[in-house]
PDB file of C-alpha atoms in Angstrom:
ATOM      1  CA  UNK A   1      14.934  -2.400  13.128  1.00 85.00           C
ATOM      2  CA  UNK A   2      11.303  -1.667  11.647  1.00 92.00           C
ATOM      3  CA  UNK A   3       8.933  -3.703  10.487  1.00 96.00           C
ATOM      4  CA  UNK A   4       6.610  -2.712   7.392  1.00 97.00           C
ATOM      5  CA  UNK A   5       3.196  -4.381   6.825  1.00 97.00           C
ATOM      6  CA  UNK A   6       1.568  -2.649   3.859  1.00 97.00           C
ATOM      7  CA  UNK A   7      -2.213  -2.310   2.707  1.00 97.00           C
ATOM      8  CA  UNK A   8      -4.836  -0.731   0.381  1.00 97.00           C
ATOM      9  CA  UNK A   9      -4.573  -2.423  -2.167  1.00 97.00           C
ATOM     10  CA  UNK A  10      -6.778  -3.166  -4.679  1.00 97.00           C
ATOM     11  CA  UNK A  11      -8.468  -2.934  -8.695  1.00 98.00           C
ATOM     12  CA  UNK A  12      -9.780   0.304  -9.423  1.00 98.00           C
ATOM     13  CA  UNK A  13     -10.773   1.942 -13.117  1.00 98.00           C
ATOM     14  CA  UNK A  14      -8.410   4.351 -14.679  1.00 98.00           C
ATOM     15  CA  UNK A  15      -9.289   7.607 -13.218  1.00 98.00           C
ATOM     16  CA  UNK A  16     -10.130   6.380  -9.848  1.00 98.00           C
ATOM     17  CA  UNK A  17      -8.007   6.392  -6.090  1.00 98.00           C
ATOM     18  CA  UNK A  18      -6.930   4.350  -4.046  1.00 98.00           C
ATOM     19  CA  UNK A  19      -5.080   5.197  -0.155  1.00 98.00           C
ATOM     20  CA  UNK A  20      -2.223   2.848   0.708  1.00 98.00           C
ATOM     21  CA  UNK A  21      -0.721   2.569   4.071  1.00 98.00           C
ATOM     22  CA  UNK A  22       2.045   1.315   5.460  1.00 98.00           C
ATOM     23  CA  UNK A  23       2.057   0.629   8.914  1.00 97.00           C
ATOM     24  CA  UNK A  24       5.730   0.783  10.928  1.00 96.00           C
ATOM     25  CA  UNK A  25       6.510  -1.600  13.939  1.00 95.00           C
ATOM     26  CA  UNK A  26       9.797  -1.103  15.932  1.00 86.00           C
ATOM     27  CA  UNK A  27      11.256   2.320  17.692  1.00 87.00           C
ATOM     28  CA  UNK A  28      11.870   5.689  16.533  1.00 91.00           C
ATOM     29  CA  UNK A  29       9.700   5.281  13.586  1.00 92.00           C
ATOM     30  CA  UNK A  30      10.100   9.226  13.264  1.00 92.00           C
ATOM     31  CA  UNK A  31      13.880   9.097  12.826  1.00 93.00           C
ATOM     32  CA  UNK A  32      13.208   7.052   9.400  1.00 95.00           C
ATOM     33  CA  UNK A  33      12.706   8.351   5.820  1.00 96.00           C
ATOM     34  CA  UNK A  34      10.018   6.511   4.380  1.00 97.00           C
ATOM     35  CA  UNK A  35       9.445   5.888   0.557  1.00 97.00           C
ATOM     36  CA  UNK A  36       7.240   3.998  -1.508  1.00 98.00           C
ATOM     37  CA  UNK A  37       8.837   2.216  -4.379  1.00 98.00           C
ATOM     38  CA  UNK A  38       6.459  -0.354  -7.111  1.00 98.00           C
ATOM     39  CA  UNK A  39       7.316  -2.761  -9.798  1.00 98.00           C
ATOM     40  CA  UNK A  40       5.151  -3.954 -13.000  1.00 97.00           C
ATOM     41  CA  UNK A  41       5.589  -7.224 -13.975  1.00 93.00           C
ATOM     42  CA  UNK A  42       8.727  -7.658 -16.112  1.00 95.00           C
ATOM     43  CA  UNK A  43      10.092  -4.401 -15.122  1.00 97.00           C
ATOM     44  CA  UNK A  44      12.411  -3.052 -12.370  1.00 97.00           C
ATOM     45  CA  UNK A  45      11.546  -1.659  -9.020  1.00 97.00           C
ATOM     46  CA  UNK A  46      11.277   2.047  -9.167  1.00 98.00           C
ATOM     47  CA  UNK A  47      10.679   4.911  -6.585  1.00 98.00           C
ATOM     48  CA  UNK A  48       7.551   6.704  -6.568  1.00 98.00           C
ATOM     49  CA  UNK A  49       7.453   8.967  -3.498  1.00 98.00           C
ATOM     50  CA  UNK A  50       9.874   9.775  -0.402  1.00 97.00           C
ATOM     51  CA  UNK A  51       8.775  11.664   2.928  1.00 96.00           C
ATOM     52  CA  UNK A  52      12.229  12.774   4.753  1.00 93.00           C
ATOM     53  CA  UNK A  53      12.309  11.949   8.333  1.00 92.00           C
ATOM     54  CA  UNK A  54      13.935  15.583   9.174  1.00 89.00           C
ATOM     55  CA  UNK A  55      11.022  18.036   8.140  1.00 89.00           C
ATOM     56  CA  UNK A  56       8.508  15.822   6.518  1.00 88.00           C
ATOM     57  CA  UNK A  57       9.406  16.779   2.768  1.00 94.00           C
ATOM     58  CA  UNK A  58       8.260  14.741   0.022  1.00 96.00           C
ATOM     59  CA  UNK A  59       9.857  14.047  -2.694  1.00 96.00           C
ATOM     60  CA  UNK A  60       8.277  12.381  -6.312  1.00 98.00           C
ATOM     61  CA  UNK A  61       9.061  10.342  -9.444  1.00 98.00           C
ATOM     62  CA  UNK A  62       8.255  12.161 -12.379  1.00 98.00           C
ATOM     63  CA  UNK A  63       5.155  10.157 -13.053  1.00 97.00           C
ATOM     64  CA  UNK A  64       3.132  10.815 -10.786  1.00 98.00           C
ATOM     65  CA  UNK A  65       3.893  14.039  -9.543  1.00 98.00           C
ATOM     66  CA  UNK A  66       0.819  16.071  -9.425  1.00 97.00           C
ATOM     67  CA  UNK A  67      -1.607  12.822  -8.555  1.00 98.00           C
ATOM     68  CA  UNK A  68       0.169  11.150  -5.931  1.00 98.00           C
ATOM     69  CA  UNK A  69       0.490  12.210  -2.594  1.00 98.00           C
ATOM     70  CA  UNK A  70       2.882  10.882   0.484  1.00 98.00           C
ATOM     71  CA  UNK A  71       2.215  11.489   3.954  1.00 98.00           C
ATOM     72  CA  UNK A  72       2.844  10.097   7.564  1.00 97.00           C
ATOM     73  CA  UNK A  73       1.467  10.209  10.988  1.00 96.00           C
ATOM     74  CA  UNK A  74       4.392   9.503  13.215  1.00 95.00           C
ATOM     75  CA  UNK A  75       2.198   9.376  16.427  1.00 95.00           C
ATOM     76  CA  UNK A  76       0.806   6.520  14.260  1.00 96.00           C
ATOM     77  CA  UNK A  77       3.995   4.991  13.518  1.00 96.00           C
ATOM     78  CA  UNK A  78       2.715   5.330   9.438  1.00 97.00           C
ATOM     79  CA  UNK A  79       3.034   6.340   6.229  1.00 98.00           C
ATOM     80  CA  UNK A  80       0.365   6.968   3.252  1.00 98.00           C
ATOM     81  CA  UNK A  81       0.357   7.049  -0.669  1.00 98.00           C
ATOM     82  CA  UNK A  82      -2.992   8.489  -1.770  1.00 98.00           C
ATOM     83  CA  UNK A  83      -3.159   7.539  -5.127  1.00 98.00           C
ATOM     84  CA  UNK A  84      -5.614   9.861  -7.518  1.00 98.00           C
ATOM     85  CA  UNK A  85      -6.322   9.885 -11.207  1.00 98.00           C
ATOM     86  CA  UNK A  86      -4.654   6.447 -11.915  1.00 98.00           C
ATOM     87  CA  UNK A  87      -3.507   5.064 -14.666  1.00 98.00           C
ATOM     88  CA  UNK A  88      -3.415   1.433 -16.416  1.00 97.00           C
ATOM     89  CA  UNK A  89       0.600   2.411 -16.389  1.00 97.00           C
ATOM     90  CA  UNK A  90      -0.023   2.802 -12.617  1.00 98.00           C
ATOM     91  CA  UNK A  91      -0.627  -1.106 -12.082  1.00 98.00           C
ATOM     92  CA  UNK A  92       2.143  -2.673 -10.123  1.00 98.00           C
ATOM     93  CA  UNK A  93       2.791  -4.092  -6.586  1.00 98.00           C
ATOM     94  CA  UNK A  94       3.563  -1.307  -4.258  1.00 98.00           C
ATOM     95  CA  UNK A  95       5.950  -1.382  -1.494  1.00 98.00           C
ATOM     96  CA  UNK A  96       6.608   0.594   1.548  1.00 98.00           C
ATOM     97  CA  UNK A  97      10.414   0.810   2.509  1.00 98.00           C
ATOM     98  CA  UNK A  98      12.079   2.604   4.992  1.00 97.00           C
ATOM     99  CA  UNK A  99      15.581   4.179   5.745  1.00 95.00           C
ATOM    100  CA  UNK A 100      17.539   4.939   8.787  1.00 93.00           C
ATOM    101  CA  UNK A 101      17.729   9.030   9.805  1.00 84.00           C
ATOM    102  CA  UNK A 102      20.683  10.351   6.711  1.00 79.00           C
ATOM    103  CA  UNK A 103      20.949   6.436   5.107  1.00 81.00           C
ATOM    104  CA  UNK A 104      21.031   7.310   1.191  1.00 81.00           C
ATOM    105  CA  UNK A 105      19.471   3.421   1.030  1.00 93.00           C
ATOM    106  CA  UNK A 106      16.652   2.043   1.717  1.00 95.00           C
ATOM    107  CA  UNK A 107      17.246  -1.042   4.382  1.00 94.00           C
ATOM    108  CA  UNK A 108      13.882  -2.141   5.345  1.00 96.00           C
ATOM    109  CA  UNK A 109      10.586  -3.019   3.088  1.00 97.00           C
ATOM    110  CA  UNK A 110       7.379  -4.383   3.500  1.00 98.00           C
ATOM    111  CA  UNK A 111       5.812  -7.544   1.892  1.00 97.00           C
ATOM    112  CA  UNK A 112       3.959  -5.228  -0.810  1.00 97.00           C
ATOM    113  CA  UNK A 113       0.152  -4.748  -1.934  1.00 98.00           C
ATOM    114  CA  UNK A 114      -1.151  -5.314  -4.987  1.00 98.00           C
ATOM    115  CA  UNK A 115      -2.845  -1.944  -7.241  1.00 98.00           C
ATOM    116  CA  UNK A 116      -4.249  -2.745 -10.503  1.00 98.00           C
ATOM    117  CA  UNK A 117      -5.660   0.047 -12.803  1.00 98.00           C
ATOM    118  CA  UNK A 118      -8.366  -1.423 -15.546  1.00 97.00           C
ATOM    119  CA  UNK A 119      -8.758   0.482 -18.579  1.00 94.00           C
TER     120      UNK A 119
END
């Protein structure tokens, strides 16, 4: 099991950044995808970024491709979402979530951390 305790959170203006990070407790931390998934009030949780736990590749939702970026430090047992150029559409609370080695799901999340993006 892993245990996911997010932060960074925050309010920023539209066109700002914000760093969240997600730090893992629990063994092989390395052997675990790790994605970051949000969800607006009134609207579903979606993905927003993946790092694969083979090679380190990310993976993005369409709508932020180009300002987000996922990373993680395994040494430090964590995972990052720098967040640049963000949006109003960008406000949401973000979770971390992680999934065992070639799991297609996502078994284990964090409490989540507030981003809001003011106009």
């Amino acid at each position: 099991q892993v245990q996911l305790v997010e932060s960074g959170g925050g309010l920023v203006q539209a066109g700002g950044s914000l760093r969240l990070s997600c730090e893992a407790s629990g063994r092989f931390f390395s052997s675990y995808t790790m994605g970051w998934f949000r969800q607006a009030p009134g609207k579903e949780r979606e993905f927003v970024a993946g790092i694969s736990w083979r090679n380190g590749s990310p993976d993005y939702a369409d709508s932020v491709k180009g300002r987000f970026t996922i990373s993680r430090d395994n040494a430090k047992n964590a995972v990052y979402l720098q967040m640049n150029s963000l949006k109003p559409a960008d406000t949401a609370v973000y979770y971390c979530a992680a999934a065992w080695a070639t799991k297609t799901t996502y078994d284990y999340w964090g409490q989540g951390t507030q981003v809001t993006v003011s106009s």
